[in-house]
XYZ file of C-alpha atoms in Angstrom:
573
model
C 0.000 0.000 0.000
C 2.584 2.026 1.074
C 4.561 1.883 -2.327
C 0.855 2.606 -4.393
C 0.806 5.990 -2.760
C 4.419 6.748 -3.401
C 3.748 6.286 -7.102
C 0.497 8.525 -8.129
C 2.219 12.005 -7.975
C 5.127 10.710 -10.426
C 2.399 9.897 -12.667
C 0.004 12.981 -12.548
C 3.608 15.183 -13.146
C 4.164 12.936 -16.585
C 0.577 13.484 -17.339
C 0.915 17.243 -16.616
C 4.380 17.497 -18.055
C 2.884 15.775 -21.391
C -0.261 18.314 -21.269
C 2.347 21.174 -21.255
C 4.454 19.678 -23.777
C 1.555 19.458 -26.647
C -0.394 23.484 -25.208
C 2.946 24.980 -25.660
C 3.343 23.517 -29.240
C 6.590 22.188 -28.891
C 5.697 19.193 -31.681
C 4.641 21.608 -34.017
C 7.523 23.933 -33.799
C 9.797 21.073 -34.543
C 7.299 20.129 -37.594
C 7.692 23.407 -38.836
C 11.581 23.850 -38.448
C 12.005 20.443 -39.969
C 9.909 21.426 -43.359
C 11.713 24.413 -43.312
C 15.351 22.803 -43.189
C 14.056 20.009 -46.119
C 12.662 22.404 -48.132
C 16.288 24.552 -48.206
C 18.464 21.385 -48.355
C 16.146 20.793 -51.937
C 16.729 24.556 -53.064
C 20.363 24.711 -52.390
C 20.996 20.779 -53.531
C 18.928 22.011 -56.300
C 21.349 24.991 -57.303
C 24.385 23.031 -56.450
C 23.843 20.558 -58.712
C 23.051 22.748 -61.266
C 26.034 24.927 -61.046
C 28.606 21.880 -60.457
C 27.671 20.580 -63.685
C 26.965 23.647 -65.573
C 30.575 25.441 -63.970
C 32.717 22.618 -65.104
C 31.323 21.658 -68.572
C 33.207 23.961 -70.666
C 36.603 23.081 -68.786
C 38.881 21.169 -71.227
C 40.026 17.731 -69.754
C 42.669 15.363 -71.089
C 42.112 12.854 -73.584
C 42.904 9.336 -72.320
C 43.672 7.031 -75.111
C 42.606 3.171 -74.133
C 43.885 0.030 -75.716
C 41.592 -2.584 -75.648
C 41.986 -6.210 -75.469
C 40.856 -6.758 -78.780
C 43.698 -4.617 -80.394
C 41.677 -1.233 -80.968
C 42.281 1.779 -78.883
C 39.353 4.072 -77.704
C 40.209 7.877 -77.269
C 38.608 10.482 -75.686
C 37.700 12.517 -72.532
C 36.895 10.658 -69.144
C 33.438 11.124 -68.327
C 32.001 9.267 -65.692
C 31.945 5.640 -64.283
C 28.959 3.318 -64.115
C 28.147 -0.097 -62.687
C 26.198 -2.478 -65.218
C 24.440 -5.973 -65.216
C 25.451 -7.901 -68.209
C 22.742 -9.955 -70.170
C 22.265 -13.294 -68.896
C 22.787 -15.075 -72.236
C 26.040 -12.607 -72.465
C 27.403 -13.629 -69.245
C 28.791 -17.297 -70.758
C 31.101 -15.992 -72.890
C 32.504 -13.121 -70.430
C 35.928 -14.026 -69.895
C 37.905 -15.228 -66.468
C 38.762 -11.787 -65.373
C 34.533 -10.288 -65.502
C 33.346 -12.995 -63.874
C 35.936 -12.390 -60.819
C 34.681 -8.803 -60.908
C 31.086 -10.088 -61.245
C 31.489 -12.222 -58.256
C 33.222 -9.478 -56.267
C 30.296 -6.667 -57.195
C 27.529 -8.838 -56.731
C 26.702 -9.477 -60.573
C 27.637 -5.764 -61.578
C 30.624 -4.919 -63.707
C 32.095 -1.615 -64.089
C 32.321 0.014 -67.407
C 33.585 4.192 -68.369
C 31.888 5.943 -70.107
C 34.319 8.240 -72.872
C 32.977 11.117 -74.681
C 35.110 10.589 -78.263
C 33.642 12.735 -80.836
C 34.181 11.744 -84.612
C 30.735 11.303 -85.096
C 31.396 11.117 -89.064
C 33.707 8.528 -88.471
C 31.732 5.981 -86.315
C 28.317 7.577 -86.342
C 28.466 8.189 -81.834
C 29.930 10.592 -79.662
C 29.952 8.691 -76.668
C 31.319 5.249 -76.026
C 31.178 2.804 -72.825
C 33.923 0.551 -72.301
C 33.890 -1.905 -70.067
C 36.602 -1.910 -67.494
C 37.997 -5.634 -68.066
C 38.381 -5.280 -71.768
C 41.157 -2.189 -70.665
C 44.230 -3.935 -71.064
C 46.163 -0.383 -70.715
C 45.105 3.578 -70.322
C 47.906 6.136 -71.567
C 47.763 10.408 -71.843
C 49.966 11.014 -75.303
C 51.086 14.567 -75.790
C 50.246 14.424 -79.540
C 46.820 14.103 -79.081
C 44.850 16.901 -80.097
C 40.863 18.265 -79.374
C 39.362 20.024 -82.088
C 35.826 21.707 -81.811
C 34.592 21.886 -85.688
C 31.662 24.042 -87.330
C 29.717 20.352 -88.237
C 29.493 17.111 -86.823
C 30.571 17.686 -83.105
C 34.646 17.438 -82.105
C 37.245 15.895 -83.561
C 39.873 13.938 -81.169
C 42.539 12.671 -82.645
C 46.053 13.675 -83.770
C 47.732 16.510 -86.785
C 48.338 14.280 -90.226
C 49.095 16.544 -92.114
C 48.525 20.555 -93.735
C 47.568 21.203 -97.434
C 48.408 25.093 -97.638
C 47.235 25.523 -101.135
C 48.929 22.619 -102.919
C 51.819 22.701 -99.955
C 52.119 19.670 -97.665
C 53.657 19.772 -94.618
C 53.783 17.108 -92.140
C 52.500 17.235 -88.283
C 56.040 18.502 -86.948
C 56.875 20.685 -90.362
C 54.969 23.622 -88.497
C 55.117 25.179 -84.819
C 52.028 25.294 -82.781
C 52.366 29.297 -82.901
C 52.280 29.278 -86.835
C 49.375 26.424 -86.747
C 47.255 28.937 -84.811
C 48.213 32.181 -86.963
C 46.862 30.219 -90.192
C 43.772 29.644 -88.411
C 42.672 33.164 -87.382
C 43.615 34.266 -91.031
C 41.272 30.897 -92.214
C 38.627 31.847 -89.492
C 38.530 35.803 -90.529
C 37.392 34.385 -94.385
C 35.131 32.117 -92.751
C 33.416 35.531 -90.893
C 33.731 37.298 -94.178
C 31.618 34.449 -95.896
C 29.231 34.516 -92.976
C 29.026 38.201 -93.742
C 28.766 38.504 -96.688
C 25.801 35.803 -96.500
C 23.993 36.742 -93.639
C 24.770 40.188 -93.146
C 25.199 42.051 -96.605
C 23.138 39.724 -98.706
C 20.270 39.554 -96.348
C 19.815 43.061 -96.930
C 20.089 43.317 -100.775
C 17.012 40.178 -99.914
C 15.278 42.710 -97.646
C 14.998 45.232 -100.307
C 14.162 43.054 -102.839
C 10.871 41.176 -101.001
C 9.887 45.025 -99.772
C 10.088 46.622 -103.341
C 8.079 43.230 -104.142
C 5.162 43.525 -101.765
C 4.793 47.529 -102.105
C 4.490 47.083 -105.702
C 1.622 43.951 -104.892
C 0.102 46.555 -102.619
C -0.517 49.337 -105.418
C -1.716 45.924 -107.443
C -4.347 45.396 -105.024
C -5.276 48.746 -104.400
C -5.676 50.386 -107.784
C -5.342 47.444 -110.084
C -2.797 45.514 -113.230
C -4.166 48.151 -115.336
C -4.119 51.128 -113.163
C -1.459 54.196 -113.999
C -0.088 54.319 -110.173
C 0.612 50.588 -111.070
C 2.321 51.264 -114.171
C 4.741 53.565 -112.176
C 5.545 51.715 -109.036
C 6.364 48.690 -111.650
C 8.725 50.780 -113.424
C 10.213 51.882 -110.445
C 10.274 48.412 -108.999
C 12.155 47.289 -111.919
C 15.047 49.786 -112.289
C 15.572 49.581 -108.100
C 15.361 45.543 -108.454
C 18.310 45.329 -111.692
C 20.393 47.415 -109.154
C 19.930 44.792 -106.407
C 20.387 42.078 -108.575
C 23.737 43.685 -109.947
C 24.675 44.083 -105.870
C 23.770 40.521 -105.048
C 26.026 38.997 -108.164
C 28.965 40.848 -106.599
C 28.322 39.783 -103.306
C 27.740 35.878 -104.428
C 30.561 36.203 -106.445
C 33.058 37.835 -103.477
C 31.597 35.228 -101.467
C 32.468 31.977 -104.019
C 36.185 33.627 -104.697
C 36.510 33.254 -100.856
C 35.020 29.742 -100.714
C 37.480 28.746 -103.841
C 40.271 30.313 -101.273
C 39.624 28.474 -98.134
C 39.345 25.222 -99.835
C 42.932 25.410 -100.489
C 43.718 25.810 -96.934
C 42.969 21.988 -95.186
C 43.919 19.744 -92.622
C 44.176 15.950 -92.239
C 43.391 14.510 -88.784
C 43.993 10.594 -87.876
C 41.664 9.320 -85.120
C 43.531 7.043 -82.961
C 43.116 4.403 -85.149
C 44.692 6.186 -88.423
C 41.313 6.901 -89.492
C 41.592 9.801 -91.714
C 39.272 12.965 -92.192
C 40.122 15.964 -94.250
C 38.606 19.168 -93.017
C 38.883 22.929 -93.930
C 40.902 24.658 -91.454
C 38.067 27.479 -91.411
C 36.129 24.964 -90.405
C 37.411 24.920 -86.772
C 36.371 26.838 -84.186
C 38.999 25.982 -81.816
C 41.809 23.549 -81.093
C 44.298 22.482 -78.552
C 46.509 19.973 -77.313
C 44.199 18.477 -74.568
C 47.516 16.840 -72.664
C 50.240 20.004 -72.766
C 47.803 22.331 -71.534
C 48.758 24.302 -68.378
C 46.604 25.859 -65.556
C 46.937 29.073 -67.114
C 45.861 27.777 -71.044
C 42.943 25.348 -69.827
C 41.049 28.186 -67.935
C 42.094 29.674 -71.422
C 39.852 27.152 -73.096
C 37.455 27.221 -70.637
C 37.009 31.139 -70.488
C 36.922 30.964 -74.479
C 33.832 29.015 -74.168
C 31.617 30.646 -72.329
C 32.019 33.806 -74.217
C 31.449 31.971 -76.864
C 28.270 30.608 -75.444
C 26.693 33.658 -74.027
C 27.505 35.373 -77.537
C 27.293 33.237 -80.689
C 24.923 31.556 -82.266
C 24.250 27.707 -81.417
C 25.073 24.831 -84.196
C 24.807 21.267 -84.080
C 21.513 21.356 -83.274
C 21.884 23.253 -80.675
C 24.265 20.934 -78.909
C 26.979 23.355 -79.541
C 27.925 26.732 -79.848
C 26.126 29.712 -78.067
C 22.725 30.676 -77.000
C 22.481 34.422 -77.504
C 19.064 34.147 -79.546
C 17.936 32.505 -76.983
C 18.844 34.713 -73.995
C 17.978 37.713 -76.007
C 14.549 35.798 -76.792
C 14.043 34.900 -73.202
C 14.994 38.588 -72.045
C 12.522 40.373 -74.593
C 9.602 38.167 -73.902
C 10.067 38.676 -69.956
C 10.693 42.231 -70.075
C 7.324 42.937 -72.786
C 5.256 40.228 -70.645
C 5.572 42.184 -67.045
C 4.887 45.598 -69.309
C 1.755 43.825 -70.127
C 0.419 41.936 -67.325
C 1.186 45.194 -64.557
C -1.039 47.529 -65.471
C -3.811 45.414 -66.623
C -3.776 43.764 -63.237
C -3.254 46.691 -61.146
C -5.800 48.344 -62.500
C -7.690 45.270 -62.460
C -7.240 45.125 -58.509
C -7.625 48.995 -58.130
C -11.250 48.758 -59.399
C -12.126 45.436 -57.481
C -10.540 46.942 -54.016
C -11.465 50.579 -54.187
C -14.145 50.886 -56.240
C -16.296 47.589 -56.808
C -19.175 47.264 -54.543
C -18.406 43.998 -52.113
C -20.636 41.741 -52.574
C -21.277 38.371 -54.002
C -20.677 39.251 -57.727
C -17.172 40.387 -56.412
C -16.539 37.440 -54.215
C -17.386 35.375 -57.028
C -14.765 37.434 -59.321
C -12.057 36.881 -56.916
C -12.836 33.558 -56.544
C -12.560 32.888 -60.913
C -9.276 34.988 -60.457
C -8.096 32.347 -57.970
C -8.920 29.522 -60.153
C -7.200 31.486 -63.180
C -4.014 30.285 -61.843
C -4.424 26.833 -61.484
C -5.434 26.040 -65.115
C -2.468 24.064 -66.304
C -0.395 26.582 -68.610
C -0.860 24.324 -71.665
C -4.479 25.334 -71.635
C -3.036 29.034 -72.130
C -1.513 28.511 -75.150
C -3.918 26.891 -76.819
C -6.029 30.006 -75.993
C -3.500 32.126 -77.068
C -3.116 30.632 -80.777
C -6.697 29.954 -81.102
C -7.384 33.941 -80.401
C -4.478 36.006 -80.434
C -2.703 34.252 -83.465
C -6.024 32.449 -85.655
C -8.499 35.571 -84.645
C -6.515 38.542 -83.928
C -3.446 37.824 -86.070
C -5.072 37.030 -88.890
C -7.663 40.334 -88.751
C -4.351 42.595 -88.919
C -3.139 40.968 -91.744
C -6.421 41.348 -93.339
C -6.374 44.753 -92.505
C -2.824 46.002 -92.214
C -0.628 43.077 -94.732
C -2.774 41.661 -97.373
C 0.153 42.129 -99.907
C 1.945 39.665 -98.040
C -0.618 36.845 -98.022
C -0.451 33.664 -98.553
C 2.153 33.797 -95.769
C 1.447 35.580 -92.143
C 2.386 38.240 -90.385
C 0.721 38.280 -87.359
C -1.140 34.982 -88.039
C 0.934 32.907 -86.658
C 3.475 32.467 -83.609
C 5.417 35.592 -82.620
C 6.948 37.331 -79.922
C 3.538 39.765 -78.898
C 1.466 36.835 -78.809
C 3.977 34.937 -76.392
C 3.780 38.031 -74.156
C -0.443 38.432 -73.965
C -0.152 34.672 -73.655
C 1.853 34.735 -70.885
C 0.449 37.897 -69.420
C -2.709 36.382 -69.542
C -1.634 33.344 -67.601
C 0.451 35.202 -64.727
C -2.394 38.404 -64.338
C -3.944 36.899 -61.746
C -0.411 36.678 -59.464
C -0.720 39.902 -59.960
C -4.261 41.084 -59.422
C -4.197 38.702 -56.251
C -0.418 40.704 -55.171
C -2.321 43.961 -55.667
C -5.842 43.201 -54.277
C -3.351 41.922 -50.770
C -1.299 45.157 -50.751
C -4.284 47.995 -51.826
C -6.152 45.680 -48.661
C -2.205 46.254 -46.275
C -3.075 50.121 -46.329
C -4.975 51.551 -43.217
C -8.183 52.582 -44.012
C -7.447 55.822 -41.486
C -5.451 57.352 -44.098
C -7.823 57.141 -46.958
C -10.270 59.083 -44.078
C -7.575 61.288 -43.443
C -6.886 62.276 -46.766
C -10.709 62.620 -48.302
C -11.017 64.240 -45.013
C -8.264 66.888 -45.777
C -10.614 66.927 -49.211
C -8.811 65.297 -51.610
C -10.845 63.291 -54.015
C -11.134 59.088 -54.547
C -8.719 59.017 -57.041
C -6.396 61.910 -56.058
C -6.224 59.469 -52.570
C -5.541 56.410 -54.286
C -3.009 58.266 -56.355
C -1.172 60.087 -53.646
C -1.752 57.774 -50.419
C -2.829 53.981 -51.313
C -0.802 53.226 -54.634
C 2.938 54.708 -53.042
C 2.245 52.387 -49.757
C 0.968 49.634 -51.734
C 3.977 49.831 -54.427
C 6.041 47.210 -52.627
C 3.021 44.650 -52.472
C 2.382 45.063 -55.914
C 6.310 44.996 -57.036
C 6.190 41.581 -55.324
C 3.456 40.590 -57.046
C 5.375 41.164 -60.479
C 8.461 39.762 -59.561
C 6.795 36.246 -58.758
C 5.034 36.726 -62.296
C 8.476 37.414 -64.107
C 9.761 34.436 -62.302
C 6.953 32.484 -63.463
C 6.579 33.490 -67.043
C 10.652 33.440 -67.486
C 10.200 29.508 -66.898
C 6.728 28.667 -68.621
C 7.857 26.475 -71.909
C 4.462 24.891 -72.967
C 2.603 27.722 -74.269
C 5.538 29.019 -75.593
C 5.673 26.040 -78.065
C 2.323 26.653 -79.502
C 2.658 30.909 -79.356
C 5.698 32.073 -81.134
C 9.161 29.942 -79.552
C 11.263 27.670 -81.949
C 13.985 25.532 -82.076
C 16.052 27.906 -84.617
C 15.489 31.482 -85.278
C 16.564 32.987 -88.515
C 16.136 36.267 -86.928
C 16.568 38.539 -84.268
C 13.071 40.434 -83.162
C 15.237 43.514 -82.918
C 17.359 44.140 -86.784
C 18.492 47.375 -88.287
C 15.733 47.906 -90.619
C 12.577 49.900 -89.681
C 10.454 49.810 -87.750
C 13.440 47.891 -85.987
C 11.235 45.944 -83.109
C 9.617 43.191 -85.001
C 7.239 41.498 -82.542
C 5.797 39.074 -85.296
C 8.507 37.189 -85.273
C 9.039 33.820 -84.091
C 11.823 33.412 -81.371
C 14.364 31.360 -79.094
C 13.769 31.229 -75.570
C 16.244 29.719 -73.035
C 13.420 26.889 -71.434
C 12.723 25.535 -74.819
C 16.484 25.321 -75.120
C 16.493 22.996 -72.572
C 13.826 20.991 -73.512
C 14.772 20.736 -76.926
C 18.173 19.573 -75.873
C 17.268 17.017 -73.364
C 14.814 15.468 -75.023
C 15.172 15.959 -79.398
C 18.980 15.880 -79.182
C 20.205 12.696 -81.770
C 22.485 11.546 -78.470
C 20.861 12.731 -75.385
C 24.358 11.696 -73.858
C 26.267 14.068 -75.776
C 23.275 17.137 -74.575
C 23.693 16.580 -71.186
C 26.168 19.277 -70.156
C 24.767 21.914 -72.373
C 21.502 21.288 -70.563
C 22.880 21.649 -67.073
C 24.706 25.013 -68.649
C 21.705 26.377 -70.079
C 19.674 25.597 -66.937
C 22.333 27.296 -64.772
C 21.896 30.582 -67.250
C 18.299 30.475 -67.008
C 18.388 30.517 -63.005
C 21.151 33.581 -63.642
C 19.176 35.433 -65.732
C 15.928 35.122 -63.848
C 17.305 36.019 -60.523
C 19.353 38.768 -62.404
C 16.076 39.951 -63.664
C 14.268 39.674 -60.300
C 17.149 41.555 -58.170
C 16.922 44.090 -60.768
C 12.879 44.248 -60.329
C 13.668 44.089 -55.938
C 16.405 47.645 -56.833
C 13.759 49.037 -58.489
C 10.897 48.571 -55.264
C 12.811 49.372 -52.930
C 13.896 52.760 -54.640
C 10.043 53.535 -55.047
C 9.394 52.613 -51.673
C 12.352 55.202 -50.421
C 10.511 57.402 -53.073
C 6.823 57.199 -51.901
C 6.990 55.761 -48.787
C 8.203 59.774 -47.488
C 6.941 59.499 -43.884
C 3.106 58.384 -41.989
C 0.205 60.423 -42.615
């Protein structure tokens, strides 16, 4: 009895002492810390990974050449190893030395995994090897890495030069003079590309605009008209000018081709497979296994100016992605000009002015709902009405010289924008509505008090201390829209644009035209690439420039509310 009444205050004290526990919260708290910590480890894991792999792509390594047990020899850059399973009916006629490794791994053998290039010589870029058929692995100094125009890199070592009927041999010629005949080879390759795409595009410009204003005086006044007769005579003596400017360009252009032909190289793959190339065909070379420090941060400095500043090639595999970040950048920049001040104004009218009620409520609510309709659903909207409706009325209206073929009937840069506007308004509205609602009523009495009108209130009072609401409210839309990629592919983006919205000919700022945009990048990469292998790094490269630019895009948009709010935001009323 005596030890019964010891025990019954420990166990009211671990009753109490539980009670207590669960009022204050305690469990909770540590439920809310722990979702906290797991969701940062997934953000920062999540930009880690990114930038590892998207820092150290363009950094040259060294070629490792491998002789096999069969006699061949693999060369090529070290990628990663792998564990595999062989086939079962395979696994017979694996020799002594897999099936030790087998036992040892638990039926997995190891195999690397070499990134090779000469994809015109043995149709791959990448090759596995397993590790048991690598009798030995050497680094030879010869061995050279050459990044070419077409079909991927080259990785093998110098044959020989043809310098317009001269041979030399690999060691007839320093590595200094090697490199002088390529910049003179690479400045007639720019010349061509000039010539082609810069000075011939416009003599093509001219021409299809003479073409379609003399089809517009046809349309207007008729074949037999007078104004007809004139604008065809004109058209004729300005189009034998341009015809005379484009033979001299095609013909500058084919001297220079008939030039650079003259000027090849003969590579041997590591084993002696030959392939002749112009030497303004490369982009850039090296030898992968004398670099220093100092010359591989060379390299790997050269290639990301070249990819935040060329144009891609390979199918977009290689090469730069400035049409794309300029793409990306325009659409962003025209999409939050669109979407603020339709839904500010939008949330002005429904906060300040609307009567509350239930046709309100059930406004809000539709906004709400707005945002949850899966993004694909926008773009079908947006090429049904924008492109098929309100495209083709302005070419009706404004371009019917250039029909058959659209002008704003079709995919373009403005419709991407409403599209996308469309779809991130009601972040916006719903931003706006929560930061017009932040602002004590006192100081709209105050100020209609002090007898300033509505509007003169919501000018001067409500919109300044509302500004940073509704700034956040178009940041998370930028950030939004910057990464939306399925409407895109029905509104305007494509894989390859031939132009630039933005050219030197009026009215300068084409928003009809299709464009590249860095999330469709991606995709295309990852998942239309002919070796998803070989598209790997860019798409961990392009990814990490797509986080870049958006958060360079929202700090920009955070400098610019915070100035406003220093600006407005003068003292209480």
């Amino acid at each position: 009895m005596e030890n019964q009444t010891e025990e019954k205050p420990n166990i009211n004290l671990t009753r109490r002492r539980n009670r207590d526990f669960k009022a204050k919260g305690e469990p909770f708290i540590w439920i809310l810390g722990g979702a906290l910590v797991i969701g940062l480890v997934m953000i920062v894991g999540f930009v880690v990974l990114i930038s590892y792999h998207g820092l150290l792509t363009f950094y040259p390594d060294k070629i490792q050449v491998v002789k096999l047990t069969n006699g061949s020899s693999v060369a090529g850059e070290l990628m990663r190893p792998d564990l595999y399973k062989p086939e079962s009916d395979n696994v017979a006629s694996l020799p002594q030395k897999a099936t030790n490794e087998m036992e040892n791994n638990k039926g997995f053998l190891k195999r690397l995994l070499f990134k090779t290039g000469n994809f015109d010589l043995y149709n791959e870029d990448y090759k596995w090897v397993p590790a048991y058929e690598i009798e030995s692995v050497s680094e030879p100094k010869d061995m050279v890495y050459v990044e070419r125009m077409e079909w991927g890199p080259f990785i093998g070592r110098i044959g020989s030069l043809d310098l317009d009927g001269k041979k030399i041999g690999p060691k007839g010629m320093s590595w200094d003079e090697l490199k002088k005949l390529h910049r003179e080879a690479e400045k007639r390759r720019l010349r061509i590309k000039g010539i082609e795409q810069g000075e011939i595009a416009t003599v093509n410009h001219y021409l299809e605009k003479d073409r379609l204003s003399l089809k517009k005086v046809e349309l207007e006044n008729g074949l037999d008209s007078q104004a007809y007769a004139k604008a065809e005579k004109k058209y004729k003596a300005a189009e034998g000018k341009l015809e005379t400017q484009y033979r001299e360009l095609s013909n500058e252009a084919e001297a220079l081709r008939r030039v650079d032909s003259k000027y090849t190289i003969t590579m041997l793959d590591v084993n002696n497979k030959e392939k002749r190339m112009k030497i303004s065909d490369i982009v850039r070379f090296y030898p992968a296994n004398q670099l220093s420090f100092g010359q591989r941060l060379g390299v790997y400095f050269s290639r990301w100016v070249e990819f935040l500043t060329q144009e891609p090639r390979e199918a977009n595999t290689e090469g730069g992605v400035l049409p794309a970040i300029f793409g990306t950048f325009c659409m962003t920049v025209l999409m939050a000009l669109l979407v603020a001040p339709f839904g500010v104004v939008t949330a002005l009218y429904l906060r300040e002015y609307a009567k509350q009620g239930r046709l309100v409520s059930i406004i809000r609510v539709c906004v709400n709902n707005l945002a949850g309709v899966p993004s694909i659903v926008y773009g079908v909207f947006g090429l049904g009405f924008f492109a098929y409706v309100l495209g083709v009325s302005i070419d009706q209206i404004f371009f019917p010289e250039r029909f058959p073929n659209p002008t704003f009937g079709t995919g373009g840069l403005l419709w991407a924008s409403l599209t996308l506007a469309l779809l991130t308004v009601p972040v916006v509205i719903v931003a706006t509505e929560e930061a017009l609602a932040a602002v004590p009523q006192s100081m709209r009495e105050g100020s209609l008090a002090c007898g300033a009108s509505k509007w003169q209130t919501i000018r001067r009072i409500v919109l300044p201390r509302a500004m940073p609401g509704i700034m956040t409210g178009l940041i998370l839309a930028m950030a939004r829209g910057a990464g939306e990629v399925a409407p895109l592919m029905l509104v305007g983006v494509v894989k390859m644009a031939p132009e630039l919205p933005i050219d030197q000919f009026p009215p300068y700022i084409h928003l009809e035209r299709s464009f590249m945009h860095l999330g469709f990048h991606i995709f295309d990469l990852a998942f239309q690439s002919r070796n998803s292998e070989a598209a790997i790094p860019m798409v961990y490269v392009t990814t990490l420039l797509l986080i870049t630019l958006v958060f360079a895009m929202n700090v920009a948009s955070i400098i610019v509310r915070n100035r406003l709010k220093r600006k407005f935001f003068t003292g209480h009323f």
